[in-house]
Coordinates of C-alpha atoms in Angstrom, one line a residue:
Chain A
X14 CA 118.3 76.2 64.3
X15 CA 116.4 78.9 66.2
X16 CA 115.0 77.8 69.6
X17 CA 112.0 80.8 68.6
X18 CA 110.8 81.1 65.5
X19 CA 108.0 83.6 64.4
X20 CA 106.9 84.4 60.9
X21 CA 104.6 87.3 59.3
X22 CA 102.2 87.4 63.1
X23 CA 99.3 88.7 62.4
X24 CA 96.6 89.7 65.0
X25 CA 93.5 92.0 65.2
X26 CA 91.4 93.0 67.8
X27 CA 88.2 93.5 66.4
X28 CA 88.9 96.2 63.7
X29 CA 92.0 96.9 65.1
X30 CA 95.6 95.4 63.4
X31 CA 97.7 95.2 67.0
X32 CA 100.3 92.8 64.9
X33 CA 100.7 93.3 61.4
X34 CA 103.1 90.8 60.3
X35 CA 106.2 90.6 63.1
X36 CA 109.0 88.0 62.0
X37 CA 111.8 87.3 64.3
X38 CA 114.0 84.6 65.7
X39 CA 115.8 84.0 68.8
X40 CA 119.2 81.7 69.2
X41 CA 119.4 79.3 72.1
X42 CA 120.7 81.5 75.1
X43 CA 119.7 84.5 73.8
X44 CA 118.1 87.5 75.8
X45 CA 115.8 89.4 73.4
X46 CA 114.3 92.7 74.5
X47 CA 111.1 93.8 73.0
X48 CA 110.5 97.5 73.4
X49 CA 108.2 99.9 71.9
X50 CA 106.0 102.6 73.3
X51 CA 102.2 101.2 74.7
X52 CA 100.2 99.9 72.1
X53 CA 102.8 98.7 69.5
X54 CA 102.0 95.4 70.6
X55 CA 104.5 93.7 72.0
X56 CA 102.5 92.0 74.9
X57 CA 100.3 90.3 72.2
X58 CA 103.0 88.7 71.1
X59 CA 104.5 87.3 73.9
X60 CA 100.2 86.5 74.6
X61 CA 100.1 84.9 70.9
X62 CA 103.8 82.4 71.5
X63 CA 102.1 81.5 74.6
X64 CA 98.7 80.4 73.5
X65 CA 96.8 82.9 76.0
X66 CA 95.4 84.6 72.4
X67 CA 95.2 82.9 69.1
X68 CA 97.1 84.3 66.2
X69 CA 94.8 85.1 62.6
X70 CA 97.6 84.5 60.9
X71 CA 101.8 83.9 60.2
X72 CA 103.9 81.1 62.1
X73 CA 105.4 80.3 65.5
X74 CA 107.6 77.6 66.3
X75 CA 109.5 76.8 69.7
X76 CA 112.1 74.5 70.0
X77 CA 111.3 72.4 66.5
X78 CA 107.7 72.2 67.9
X79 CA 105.1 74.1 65.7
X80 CA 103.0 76.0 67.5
X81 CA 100.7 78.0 65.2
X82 CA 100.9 77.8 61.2
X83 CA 98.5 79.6 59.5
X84 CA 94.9 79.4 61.0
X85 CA 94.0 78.2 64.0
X86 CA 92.8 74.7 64.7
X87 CA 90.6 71.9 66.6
X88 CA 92.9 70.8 69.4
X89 CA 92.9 68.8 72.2
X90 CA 94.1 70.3 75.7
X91 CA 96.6 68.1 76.2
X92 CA 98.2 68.9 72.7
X93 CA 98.3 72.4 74.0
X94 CA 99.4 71.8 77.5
X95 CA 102.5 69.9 75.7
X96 CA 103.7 72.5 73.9
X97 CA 102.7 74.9 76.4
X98 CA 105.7 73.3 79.0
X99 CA 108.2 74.7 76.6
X100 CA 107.4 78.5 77.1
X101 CA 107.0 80.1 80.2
X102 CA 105.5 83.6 81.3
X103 CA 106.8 85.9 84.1
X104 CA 103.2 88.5 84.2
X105 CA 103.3 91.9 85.0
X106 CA 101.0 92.0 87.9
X107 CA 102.3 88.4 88.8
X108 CA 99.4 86.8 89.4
X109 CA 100.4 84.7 92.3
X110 CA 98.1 81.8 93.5
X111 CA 96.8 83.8 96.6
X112 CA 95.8 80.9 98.6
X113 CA 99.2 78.9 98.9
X114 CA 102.0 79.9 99.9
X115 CA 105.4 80.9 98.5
X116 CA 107.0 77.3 98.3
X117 CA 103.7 75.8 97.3
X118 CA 103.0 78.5 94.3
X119 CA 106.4 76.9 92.9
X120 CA 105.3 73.5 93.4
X121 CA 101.3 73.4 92.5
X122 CA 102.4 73.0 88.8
X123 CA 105.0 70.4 88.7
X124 CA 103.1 68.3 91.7
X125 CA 100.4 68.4 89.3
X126 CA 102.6 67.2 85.9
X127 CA 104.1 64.6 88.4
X128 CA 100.7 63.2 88.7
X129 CA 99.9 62.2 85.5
X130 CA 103.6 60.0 85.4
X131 CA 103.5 56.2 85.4
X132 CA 105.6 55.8 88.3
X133 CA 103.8 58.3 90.5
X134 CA 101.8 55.8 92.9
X135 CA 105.2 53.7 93.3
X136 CA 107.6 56.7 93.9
X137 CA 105.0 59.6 95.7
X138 CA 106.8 60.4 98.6
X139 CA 110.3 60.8 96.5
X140 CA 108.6 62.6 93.8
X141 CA 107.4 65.2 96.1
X142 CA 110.6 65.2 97.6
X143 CA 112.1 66.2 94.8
X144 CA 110.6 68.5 93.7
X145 CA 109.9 70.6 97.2
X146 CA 114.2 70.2 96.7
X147 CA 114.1 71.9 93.3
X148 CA 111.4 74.8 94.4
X149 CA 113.9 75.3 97.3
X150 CA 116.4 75.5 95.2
X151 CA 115.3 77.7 92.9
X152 CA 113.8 80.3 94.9
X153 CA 117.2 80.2 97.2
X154 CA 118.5 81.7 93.9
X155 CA 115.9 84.3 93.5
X156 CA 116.6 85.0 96.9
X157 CA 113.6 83.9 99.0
X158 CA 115.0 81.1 101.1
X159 CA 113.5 82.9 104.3
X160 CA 109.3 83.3 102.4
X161 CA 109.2 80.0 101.9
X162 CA 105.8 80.0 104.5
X163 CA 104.8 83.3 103.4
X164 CA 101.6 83.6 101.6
X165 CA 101.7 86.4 98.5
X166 CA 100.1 89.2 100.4
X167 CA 102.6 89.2 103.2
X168 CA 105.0 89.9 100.0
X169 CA 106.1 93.0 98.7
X170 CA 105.7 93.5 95.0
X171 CA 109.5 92.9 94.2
X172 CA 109.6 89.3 96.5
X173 CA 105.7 88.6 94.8
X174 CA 107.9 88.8 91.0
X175 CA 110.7 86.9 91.9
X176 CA 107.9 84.5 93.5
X177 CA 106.4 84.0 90.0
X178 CA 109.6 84.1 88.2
X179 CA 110.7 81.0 90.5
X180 CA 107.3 79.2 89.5
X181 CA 107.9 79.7 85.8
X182 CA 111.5 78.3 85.9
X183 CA 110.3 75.2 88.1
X184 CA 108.7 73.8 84.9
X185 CA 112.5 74.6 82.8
X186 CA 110.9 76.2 79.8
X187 CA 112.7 76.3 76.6
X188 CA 112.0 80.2 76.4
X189 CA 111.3 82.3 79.0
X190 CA 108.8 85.4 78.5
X191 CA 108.7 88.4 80.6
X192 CA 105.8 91.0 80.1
X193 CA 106.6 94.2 81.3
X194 CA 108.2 92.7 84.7
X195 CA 109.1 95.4 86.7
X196 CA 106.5 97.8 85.1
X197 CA 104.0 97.0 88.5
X198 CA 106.5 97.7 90.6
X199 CA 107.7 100.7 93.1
X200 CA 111.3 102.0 91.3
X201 CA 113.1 101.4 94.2
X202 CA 111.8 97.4 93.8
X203 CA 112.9 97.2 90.0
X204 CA 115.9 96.8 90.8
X205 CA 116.2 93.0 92.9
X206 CA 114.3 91.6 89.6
X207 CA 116.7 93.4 86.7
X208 CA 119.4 91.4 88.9
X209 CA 117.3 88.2 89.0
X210 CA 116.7 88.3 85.1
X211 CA 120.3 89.5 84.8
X212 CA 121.7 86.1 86.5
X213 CA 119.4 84.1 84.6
X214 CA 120.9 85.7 81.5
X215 CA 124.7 84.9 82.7
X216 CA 123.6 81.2 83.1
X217 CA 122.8 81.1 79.0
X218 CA 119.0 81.0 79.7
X219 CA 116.9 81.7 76.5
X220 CA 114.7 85.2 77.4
X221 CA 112.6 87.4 75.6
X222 CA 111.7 90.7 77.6
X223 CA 108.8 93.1 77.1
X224 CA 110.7 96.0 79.1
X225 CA 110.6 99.8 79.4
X226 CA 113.6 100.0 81.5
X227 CA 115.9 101.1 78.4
X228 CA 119.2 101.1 80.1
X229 CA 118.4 97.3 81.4
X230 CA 117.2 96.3 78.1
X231 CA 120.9 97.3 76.9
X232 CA 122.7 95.7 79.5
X233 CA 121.0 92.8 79.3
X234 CA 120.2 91.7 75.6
X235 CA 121.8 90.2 72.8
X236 CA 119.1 91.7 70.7
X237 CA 116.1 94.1 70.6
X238 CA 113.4 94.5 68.6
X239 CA 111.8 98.2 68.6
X240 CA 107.9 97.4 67.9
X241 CA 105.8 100.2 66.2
X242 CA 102.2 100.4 65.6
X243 CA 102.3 96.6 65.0
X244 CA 105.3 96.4 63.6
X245 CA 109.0 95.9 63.5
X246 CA 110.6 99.0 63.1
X247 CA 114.0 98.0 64.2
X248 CA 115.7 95.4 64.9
X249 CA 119.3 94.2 66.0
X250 CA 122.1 94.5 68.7
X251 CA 121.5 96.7 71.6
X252 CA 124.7 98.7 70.2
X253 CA 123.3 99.3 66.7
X254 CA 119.3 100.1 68.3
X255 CA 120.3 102.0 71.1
X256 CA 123.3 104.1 69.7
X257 CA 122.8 104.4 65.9
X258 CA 119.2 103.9 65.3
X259 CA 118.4 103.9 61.5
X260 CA 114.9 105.0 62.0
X261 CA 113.6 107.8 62.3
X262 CA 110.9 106.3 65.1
X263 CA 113.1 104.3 67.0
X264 CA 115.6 107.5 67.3
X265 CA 112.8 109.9 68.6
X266 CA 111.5 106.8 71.2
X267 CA 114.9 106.1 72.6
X268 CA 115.6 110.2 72.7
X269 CA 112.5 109.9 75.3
X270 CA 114.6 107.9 77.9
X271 CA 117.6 109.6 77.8
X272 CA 118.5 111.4 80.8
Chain B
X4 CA 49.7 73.8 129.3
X5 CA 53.0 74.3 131.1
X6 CA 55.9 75.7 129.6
X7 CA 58.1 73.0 129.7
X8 CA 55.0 71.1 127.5
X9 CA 54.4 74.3 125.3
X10 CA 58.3 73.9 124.9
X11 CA 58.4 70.7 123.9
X12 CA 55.4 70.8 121.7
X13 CA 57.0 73.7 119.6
X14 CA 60.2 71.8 119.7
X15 CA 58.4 68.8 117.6
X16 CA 57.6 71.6 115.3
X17 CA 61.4 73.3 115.2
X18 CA 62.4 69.7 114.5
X19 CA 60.7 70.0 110.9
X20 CA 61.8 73.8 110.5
X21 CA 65.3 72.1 111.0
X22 CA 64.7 68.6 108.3
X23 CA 63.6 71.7 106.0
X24 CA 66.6 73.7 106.7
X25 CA 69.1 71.2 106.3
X26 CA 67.7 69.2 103.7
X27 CA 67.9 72.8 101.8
X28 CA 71.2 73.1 102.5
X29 CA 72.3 69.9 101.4
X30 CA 70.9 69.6 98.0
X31 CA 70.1 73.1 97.1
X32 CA 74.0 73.8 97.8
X33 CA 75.2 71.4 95.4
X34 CA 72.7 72.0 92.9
X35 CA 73.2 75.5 93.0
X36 CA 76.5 75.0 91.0
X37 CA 75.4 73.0 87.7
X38 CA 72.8 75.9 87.6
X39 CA 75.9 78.6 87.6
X40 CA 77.5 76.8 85.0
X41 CA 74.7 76.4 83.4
X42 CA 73.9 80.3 83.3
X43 CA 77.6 80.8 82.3
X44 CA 77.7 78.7 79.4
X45 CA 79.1 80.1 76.1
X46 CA 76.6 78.1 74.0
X47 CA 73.8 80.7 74.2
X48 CA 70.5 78.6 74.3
X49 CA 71.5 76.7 77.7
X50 CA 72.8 79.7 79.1
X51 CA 69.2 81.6 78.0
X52 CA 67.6 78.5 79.3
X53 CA 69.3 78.7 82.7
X54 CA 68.6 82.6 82.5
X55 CA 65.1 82.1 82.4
X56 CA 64.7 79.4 85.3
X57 CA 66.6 81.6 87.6
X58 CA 64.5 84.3 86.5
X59 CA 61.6 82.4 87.0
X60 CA 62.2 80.7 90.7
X61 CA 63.5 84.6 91.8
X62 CA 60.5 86.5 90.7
X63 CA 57.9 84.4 92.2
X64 CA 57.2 84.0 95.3
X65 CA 58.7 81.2 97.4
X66 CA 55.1 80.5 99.1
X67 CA 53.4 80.4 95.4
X68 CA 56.1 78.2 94.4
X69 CA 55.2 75.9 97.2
X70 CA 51.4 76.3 96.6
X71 CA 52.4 75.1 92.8
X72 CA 54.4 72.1 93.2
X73 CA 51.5 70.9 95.6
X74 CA 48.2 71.8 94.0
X75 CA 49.7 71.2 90.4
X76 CA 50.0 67.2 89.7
X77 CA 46.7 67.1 91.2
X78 CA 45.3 69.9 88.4
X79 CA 47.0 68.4 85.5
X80 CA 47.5 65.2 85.9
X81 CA 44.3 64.5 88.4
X82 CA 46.5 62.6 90.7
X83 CA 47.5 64.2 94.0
X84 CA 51.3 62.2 94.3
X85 CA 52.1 64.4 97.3
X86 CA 48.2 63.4 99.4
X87 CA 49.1 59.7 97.9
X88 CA 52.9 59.8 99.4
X89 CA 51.1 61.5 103.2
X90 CA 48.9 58.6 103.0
X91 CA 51.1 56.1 102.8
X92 CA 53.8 57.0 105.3
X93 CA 51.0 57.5 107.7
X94 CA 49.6 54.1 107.4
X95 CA 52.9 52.2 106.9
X96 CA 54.9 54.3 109.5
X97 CA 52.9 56.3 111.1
X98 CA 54.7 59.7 110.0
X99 CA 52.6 62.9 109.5
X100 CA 53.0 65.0 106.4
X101 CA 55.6 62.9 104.5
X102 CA 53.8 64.0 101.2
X103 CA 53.4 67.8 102.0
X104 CA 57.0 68.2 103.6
X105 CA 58.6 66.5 100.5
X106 CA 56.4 69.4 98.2
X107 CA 58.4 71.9 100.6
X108 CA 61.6 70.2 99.9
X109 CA 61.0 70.1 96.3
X110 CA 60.7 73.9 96.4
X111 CA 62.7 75.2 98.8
X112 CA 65.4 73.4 97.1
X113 CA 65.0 74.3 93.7
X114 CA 64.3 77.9 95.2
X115 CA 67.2 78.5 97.0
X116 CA 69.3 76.6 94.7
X117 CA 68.7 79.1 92.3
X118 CA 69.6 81.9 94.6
X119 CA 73.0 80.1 95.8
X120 CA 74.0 79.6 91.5
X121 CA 73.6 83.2 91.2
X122 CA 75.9 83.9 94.4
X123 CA 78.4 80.8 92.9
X124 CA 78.8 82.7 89.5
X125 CA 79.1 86.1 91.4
X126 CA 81.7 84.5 93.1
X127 CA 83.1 82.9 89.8
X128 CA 83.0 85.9 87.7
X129 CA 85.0 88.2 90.0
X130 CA 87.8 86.2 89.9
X131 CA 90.4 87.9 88.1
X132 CA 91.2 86.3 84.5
X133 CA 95.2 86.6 84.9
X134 CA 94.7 83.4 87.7
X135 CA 93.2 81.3 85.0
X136 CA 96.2 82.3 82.5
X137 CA 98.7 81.8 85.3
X138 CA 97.4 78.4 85.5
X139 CA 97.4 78.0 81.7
X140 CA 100.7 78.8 80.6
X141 CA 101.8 77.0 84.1
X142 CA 100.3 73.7 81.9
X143 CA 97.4 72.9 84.1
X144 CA 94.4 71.1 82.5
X145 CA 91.0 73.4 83.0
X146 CA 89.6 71.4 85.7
X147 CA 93.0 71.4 87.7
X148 CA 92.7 75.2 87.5
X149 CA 89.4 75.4 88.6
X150 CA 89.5 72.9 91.5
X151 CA 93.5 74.0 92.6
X152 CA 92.8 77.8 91.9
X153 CA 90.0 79.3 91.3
X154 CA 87.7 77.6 93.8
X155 CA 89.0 78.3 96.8
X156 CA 89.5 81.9 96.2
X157 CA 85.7 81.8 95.3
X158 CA 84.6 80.0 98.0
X159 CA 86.5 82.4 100.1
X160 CA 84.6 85.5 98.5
X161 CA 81.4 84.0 98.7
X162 CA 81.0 83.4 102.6
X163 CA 79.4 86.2 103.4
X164 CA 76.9 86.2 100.8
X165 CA 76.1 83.1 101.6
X166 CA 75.9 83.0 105.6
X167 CA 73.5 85.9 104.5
X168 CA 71.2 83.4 102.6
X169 CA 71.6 80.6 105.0
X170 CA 70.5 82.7 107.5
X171 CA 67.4 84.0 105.4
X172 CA 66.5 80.6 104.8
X173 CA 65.9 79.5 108.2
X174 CA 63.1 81.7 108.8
X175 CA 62.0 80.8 105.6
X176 CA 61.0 77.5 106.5
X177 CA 58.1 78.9 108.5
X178 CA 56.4 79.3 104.5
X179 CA 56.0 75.4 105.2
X180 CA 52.7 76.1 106.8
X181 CA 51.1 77.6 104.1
X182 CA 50.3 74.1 103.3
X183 CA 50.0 73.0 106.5
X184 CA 53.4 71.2 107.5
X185 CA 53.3 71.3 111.2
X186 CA 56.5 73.3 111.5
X187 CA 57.0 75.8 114.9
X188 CA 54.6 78.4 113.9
X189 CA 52.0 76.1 112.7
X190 CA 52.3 74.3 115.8
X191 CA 52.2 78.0 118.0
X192 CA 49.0 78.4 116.1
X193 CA 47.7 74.9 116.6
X194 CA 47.8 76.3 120.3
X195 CA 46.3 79.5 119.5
X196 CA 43.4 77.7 118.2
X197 CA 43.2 74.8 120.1
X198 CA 43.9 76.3 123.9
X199 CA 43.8 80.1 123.2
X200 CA 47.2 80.9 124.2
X201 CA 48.4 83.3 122.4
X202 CA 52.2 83.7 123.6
X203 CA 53.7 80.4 122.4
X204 CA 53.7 82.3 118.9
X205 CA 55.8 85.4 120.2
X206 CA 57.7 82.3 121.9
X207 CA 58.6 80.5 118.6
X208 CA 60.7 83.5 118.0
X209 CA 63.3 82.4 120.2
X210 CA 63.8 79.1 118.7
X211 CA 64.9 81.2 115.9
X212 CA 67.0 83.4 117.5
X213 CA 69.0 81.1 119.2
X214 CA 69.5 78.7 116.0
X215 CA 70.9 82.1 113.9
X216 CA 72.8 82.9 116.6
X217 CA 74.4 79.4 116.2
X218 CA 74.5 79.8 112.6
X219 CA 76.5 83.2 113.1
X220 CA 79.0 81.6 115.1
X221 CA 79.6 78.4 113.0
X222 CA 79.9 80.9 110.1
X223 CA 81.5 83.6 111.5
X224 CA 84.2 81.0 112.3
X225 CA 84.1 79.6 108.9
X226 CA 85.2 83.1 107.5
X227 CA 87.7 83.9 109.7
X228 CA 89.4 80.2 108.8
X229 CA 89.5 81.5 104.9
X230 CA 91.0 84.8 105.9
X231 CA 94.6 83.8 106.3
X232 CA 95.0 85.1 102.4
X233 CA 93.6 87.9 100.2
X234 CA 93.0 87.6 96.9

């Protein structure tokens, strides 16, 4: 069954159709690339699986768990903070709590989930312990071992993404989104995050990637979608997308990046 | 007179400017917050309603406001509370002006409240959206996100607005003798009347001077403690 199910999104803006029926689905550890020229609307969907925008119609489902069917409805927050712990969302301008610093922008979250377990007053001191290990851990991989004490504006834009990339794995969503990660970013940073995502794609996690970096997206992915004007105009491996395009769209976009 | 007894007379007096100040500070401060809210609610009516009170205590001034809330039981409902409430503390414990400084309070507190809920939602408004959505698709509940991120960024931003206010309000207190609350200027003018010096008034304004100059450093310091990040 597919971890990431959406079905016939629809979303407007006022007058304006951004999705106008998007279906796809993505495999446990598969790395999707969403690309598209600005405006086709491949943030909102990355906005509408993670509950920052509410769909008018169509389906979502992550990991057997249904997020949106149909029309939206009365909720409690803690329904949507459950489901919301199996997605997670890399942002393009990171958004970075600016007040903590580097270890404790990986740790506010969990600390916080900890909180509300039944053996928290018994096991505080461990708990923390834990997960202060974990955060190290992580963000060793991402390569921050040495920011730890850092706060985000002593970071450059490059260590601020890997940063918020670290804080979205701490909570081990089922699917990890990226919006446009590298798009905030000096060129000469893009490439220590294309190598984070990359490592996170050789250890099977499950990715979907907003992305203008073309060759990346083809290095990376097991699939792409090519999003126009609300719509899927393309869709399948970055072999058949990127090298034999059937549309006529999708081959003038791609002839944009070619150097 | 001597100075040391001019001094100490108009100290008695900067010891009200002071109750007024801090009294102020304590309750307008909090109160200032539920009137934010209140003014940023998404169910028009209260917003509208919070709109108009804010509009209301700003475009008056503070010394009619003070004039109102002490004249105004007495006109409608023929019974002075604020006369009855001097009365009693004078006879029970022998304080002056209990009833008149509380009318102060009332209005200085409600006044500057007002002015600190429209700083508080200046403060709340400029924080930028993508820290609330950080916080959301992190799975925090909306009051962990407000009291874990957003408030100390806003707290940070509004420092300087408010050291501006707090500073304002001190000399504000000297309205209080428009209804005769012996506060310093009333008392400088007590000795104007009373023993025709004159100078004790110019005097007064060094009680003020040296409490903003306090007030600067205190705050000054606050600030630089927020400054160790930029949001």
């Amino acid at each position: 069954m597919a971890i990431l199910e959406v079905k016939d999104l629809k979303k407007n803006f006022g007058k304006t159709q951004v999705l106008k029926g998007v279906s796809f689905t993505v495999e446990e550890g598969e790395v999707l690339s969403i690309i598209g020229s600005s405006g086709s609307g491949k943030t909102t969907i990355l906005r509408c699986v993670n509950q920052l925008e509410t769909p008018d119609s169509g389906y979502i489902s992550v990991d057997g768990q249904v997020f949106f069917n149909g029309k939206a409805e009365k909720e409690s927050d803690e329904e949507r903070r459950r489901r919301q712990l199996l997605v997670g969302l890399v942002f393009q301008d990171f958004h970075l709590f600016p007040q903590y610093n580097v270890l404790k922008n990986v740790t506010l979250a969990p600390e916080l989930l900890a909180e509300e377990r039944e053996d928290y007053k018994h096991n505080k001191k461990q708990i923390h312990e834990e997960i202060e290990a974990k955060a190290k851990e992580i963000l060793a991989k991402v390569g921050l071992s040495d920011k730890l004490e850092n706060y985000p504006c002593e970071l450059s834009g490059g260590q601020k993404q890997r940063v918020s990339i670290a804080r979205a794995l701490m909570l081990e969503p089922k699917v990890l989104f990226f919006d446009e990660p590298t798009s905030a970013l000096d060129p000469e940073l893009t490439g220590e995050i294309l190598k984070v995502i990359k490592g996170l794609a050789e250890d099977k996690t499950t990715m979907v990637i907003v992305t203008h970096e073309m060759s990346f997206a083809k290095a990376v992915s097991t699939k792409v979608i090519f999003m126009d004007d609300g719509v899927i105009a393309e869709a399948g491996t970055p072999e058949e997308v990127f090298d034999n395009p059937k549309s006529e769209r999708t081959r003038a976009f791609i002839s944009k990046f070619d150097d | 007179m001597s100075f040391l007894e001019v001094t100490s007379f108009l100290l008695d007096g900067f010891k009200i400017s002071l109750l007024i100040f801090g009294v102020t500070l304590l309750l307008g401060a909090p109160l200032g917050l539920p009137i934010a809210f209140g003014s940023m609610s998404k169910f028009k009516p209260v917003k509208y309603l919070f709109k108009v009170i804010v509009w209301i205590v700003r475009g008056i001034p503070l010394m009619l406001q003070i004039f109102i809330i002490y004249y105004l039981p007495g006109l409608v409902f023929n019974f002075q509370i604020f006369g009855q409430v001097d009365r009693f503390f004078l006879i029970e414990y022998g304080v002056m002006d209990a009833g008149r400084i509380m009318a102060v309070l009332i209005a200085f507190t409600v006044n500057y409240a007002c002015y600190f809920s429209e700083i508080y939602r200046g403060g709340i408004e400029s924080i930028s959206k993508g820290q609330y959505e950080a916080g959301i698709v992190l799975g925090m509940t909306k009051s962990q996100i407000f009291k874990k991120i957003i408030l100390k960024q806003v707290v940070q931003r509004i420092v300087p607005p408010m050291s501006n206010e707090i500073i304002t309000l001190i000399k504000d207190t000297a309205l209080a003798n428009c209804i005769m609350v012996c506060e310093v200027i009333k008392q400088a003018k007590e000795l104007a009347a009373t023993k025709a010096m004159i100078w004790p008034l110019f005097y007064t304004g060094l009680f003020y001077l040296l409490f903003v100059g306090l007030l600067t450093i205190i705050l000054g310091k606050g600030e630089k403690k927020l400054s160790y990040f930029r949001s």
